[in-house]
Coordinates of C-alpha atoms and ligand atoms in Angstrom, one line a residue:
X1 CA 0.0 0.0 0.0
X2 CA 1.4 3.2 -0.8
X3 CA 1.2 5.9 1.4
X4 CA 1.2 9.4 1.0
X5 CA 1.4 12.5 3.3
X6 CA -0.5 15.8 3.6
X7 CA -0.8 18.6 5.5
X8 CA -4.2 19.3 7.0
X9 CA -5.7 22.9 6.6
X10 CA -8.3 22.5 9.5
X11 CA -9.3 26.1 8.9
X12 CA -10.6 25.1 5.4
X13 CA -14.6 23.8 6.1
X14 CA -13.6 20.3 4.2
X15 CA -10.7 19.6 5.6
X16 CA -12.4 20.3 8.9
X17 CA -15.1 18.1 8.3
X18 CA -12.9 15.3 7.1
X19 CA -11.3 15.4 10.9
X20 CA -14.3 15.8 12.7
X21 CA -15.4 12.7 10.3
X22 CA -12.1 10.8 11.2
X23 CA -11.9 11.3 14.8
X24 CA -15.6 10.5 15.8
X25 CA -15.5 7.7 13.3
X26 CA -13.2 5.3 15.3
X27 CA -12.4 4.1 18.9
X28 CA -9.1 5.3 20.5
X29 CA -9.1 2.9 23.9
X30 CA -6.3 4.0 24.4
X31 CA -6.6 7.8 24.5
X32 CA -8.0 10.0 27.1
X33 CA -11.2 10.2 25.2
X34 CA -11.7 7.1 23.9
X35 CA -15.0 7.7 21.9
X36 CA -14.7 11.7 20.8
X37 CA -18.0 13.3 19.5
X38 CA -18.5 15.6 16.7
X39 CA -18.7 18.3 19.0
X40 CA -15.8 17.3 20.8
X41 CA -14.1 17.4 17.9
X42 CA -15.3 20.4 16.3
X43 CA -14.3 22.6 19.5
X44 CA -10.4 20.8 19.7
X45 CA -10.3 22.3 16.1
X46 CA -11.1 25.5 16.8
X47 CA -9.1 25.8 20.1
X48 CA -6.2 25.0 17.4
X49 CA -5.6 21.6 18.5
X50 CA -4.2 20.9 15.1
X51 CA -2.9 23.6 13.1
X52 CA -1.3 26.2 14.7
X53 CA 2.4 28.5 15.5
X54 CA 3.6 24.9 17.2
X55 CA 1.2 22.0 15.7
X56 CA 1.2 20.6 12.8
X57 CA -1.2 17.8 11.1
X58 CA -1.0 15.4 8.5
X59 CA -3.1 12.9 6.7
X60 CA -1.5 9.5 5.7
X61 CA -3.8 8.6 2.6
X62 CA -3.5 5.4 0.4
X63 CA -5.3 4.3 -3.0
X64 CA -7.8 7.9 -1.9
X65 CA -8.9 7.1 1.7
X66 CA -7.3 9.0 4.8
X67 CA -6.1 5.9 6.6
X68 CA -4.2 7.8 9.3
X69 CA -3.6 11.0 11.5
X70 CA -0.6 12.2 12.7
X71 CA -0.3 15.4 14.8
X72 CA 3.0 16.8 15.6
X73 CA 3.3 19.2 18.8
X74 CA 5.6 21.4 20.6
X75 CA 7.4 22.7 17.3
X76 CA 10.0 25.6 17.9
X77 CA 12.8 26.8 19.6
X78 CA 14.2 24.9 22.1
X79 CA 11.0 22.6 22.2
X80 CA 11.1 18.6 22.2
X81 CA 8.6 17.7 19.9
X82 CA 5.7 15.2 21.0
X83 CA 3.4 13.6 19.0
X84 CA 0.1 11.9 18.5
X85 CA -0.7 8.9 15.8
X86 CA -3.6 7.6 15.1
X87 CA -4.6 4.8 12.3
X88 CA -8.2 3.9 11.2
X89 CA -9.5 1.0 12.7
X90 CA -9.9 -1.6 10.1
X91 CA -6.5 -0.7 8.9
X92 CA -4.7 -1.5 12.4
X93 CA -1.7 -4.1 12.5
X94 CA -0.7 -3.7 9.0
X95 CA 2.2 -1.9 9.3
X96 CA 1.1 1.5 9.2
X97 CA 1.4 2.5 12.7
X98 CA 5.4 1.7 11.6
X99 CA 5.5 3.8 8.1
X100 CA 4.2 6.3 10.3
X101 CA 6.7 7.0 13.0
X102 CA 9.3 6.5 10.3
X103 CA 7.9 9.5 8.3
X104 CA 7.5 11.6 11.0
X105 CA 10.5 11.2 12.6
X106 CA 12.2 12.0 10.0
X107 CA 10.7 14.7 9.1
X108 CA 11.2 16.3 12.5
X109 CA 14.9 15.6 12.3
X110 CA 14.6 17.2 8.2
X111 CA 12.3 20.2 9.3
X112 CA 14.2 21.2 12.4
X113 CA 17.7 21.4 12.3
X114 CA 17.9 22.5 16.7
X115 CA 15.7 19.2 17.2
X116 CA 18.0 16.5 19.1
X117 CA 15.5 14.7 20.5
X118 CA 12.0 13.3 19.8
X119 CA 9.5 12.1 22.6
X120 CA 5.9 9.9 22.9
X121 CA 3.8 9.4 25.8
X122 CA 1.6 6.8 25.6
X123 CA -0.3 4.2 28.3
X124 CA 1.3 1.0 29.5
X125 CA -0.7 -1.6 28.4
X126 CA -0.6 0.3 24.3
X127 CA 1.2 -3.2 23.0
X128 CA 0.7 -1.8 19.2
X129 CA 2.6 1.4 20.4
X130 CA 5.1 0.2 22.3
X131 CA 6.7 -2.2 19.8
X132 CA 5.9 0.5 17.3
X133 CA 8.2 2.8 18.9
X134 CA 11.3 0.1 19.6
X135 CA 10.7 -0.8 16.0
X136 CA 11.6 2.8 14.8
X137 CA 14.4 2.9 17.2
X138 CA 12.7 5.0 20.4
X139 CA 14.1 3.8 23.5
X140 CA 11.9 3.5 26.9
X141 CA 13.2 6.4 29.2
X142 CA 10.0 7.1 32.0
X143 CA 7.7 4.7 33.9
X144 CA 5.0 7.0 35.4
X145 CA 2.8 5.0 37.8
X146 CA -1.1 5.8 37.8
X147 CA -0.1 8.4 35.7
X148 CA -3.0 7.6 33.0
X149 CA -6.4 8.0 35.1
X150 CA -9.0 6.7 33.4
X151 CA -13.1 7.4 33.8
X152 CA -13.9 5.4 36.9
X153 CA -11.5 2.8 37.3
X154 CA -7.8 2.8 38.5
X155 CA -5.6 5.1 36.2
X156 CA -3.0 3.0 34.2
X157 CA 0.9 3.5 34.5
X158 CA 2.0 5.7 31.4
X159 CA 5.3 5.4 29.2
X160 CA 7.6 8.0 27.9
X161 CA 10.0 6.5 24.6
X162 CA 12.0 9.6 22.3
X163 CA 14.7 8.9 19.9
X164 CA 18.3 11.3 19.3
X165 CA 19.0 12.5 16.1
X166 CA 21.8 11.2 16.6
X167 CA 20.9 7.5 17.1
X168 CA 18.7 8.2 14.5
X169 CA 21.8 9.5 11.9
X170 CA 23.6 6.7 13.3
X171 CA 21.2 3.6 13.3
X172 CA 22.3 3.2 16.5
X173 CA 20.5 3.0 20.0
X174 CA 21.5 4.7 23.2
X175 CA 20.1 3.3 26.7
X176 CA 19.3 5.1 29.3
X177 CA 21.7 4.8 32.5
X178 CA 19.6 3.0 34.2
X179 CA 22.0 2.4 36.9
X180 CA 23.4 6.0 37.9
X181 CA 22.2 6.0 41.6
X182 CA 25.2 3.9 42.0
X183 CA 27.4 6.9 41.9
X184 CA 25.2 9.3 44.3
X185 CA 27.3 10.5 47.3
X186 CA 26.4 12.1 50.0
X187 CA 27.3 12.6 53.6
X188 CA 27.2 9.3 55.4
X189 CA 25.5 8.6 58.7
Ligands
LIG201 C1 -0.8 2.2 18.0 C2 -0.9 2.3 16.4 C3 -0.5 3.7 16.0 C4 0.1 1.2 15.8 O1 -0.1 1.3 14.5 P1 -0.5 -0.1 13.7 O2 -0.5 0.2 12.2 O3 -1.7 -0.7 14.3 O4 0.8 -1.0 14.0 P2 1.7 -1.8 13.0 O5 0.9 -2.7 12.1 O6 2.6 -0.8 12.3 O7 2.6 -2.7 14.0 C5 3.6 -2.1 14.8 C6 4.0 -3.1 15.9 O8 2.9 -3.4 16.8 C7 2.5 -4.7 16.8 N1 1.1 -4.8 16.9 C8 0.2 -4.3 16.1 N2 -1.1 -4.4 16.6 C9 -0.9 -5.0 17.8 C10 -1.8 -5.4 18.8 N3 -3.1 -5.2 18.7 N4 -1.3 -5.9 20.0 C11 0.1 -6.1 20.1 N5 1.0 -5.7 19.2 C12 0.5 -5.2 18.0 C13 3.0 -5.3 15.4 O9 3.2 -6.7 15.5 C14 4.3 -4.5 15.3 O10 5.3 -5.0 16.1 P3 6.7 -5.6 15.5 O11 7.3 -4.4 14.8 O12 7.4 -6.0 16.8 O13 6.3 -6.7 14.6 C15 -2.4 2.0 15.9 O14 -2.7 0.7 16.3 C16 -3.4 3.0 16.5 O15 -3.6 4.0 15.8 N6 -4.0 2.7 17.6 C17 -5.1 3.5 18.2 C18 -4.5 4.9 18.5 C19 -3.3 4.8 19.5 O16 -3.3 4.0 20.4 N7 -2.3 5.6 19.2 C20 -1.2 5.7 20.0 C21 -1.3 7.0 20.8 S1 0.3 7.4 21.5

């Protein structure tokens, strides 16, 4: 499947539409708002949610159909950008998800020459995300526990991956020192 990538325009009234259509058309369980309403929708595009000095949007479209979202925040000086990805439901587990963090990865690293560093957040238990970050080379760096809450039940530990450019230039992957409390000193009792 061959995928292309656009920009979305949110403040044209298609383009909008075509969002509000996207995002109340599909369950993200894994989201804060797992089932987003038209309304919901409508009002996260015009708070500027998606287009914006700092956020940008793009479609991922194949053979006509918007198959994916990707949303790119915290663009600028001296920022880490974040992101947000989000496939169609039927077209989960084929690969996408992957194509996806690819692109935009490296079109953060192209777009942004200060950029050194690229992070996602996303909830534990997120399987598809989780591999989909160690396949495009992100590296696990935070375990937030009950970090996620959730509507009711017991919130869910959250995970923080990110990639550096220059792991990324490299093809190379940097761990985290895990193991740095071993050279804390302080006085002794
Ligand atoms: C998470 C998401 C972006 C992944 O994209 P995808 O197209 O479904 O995933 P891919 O087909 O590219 O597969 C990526 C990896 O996840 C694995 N995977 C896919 N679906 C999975 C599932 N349901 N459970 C466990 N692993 C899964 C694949 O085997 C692959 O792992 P591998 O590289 O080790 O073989 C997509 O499922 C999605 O949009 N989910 C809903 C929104 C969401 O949770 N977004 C993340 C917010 S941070």
């Amino acid at each position: 499947m061959e995928i292309t990538y656009r920009r979305s325009r949110p403040d044209r009234r298609a383009e909008a539409d075509a969002l509000v259509a996207f995002l109340s058309g599909h369950d993200w369980p894994f989201h804060g708002t797992p089932r987003v309403s038209a309304d919901q929708a409508a009002r996260w595009i015009s708070d500027g949610h998606f287009d914006g000095p700092a956020t940008r949007t793009f479609w991922m479209t194949a053979d006509g159909e918007d198959v994916g979202l990707i949303r790119l925040m915290d663009l600028g000086d001296d920022e880490t950008p974040l992101f947000d990805l989000r496939i169609a439901t039927h077209h989960r587990g084929h690969g996408l998800g992957r194509q996806a963090l690819t692109w935009l990865t490296r079109y953060l690293f192209d777009e942004f020459a200060e950029v050194t560093r690229i992070e996602g957040t996303t909830r534990q238990d997120n399987a598809a995300m989780r591999r989909t970050f160690l396949h495009c080379g992100y590296v696990k760096e935070a375990h937030y526990r009950q970090a996620w809450p959730t509507d009711g039940g017991p919130a869910h530990d959250a995970v923080g991956y990110a990639i550096l450019r220059h792991d990324w230039r490299t093809g190379t992957v940097t761990p985290p020192r895990w193991d740095d409390e071993r050279d804390l000193s302080g006085p002794t009792a």
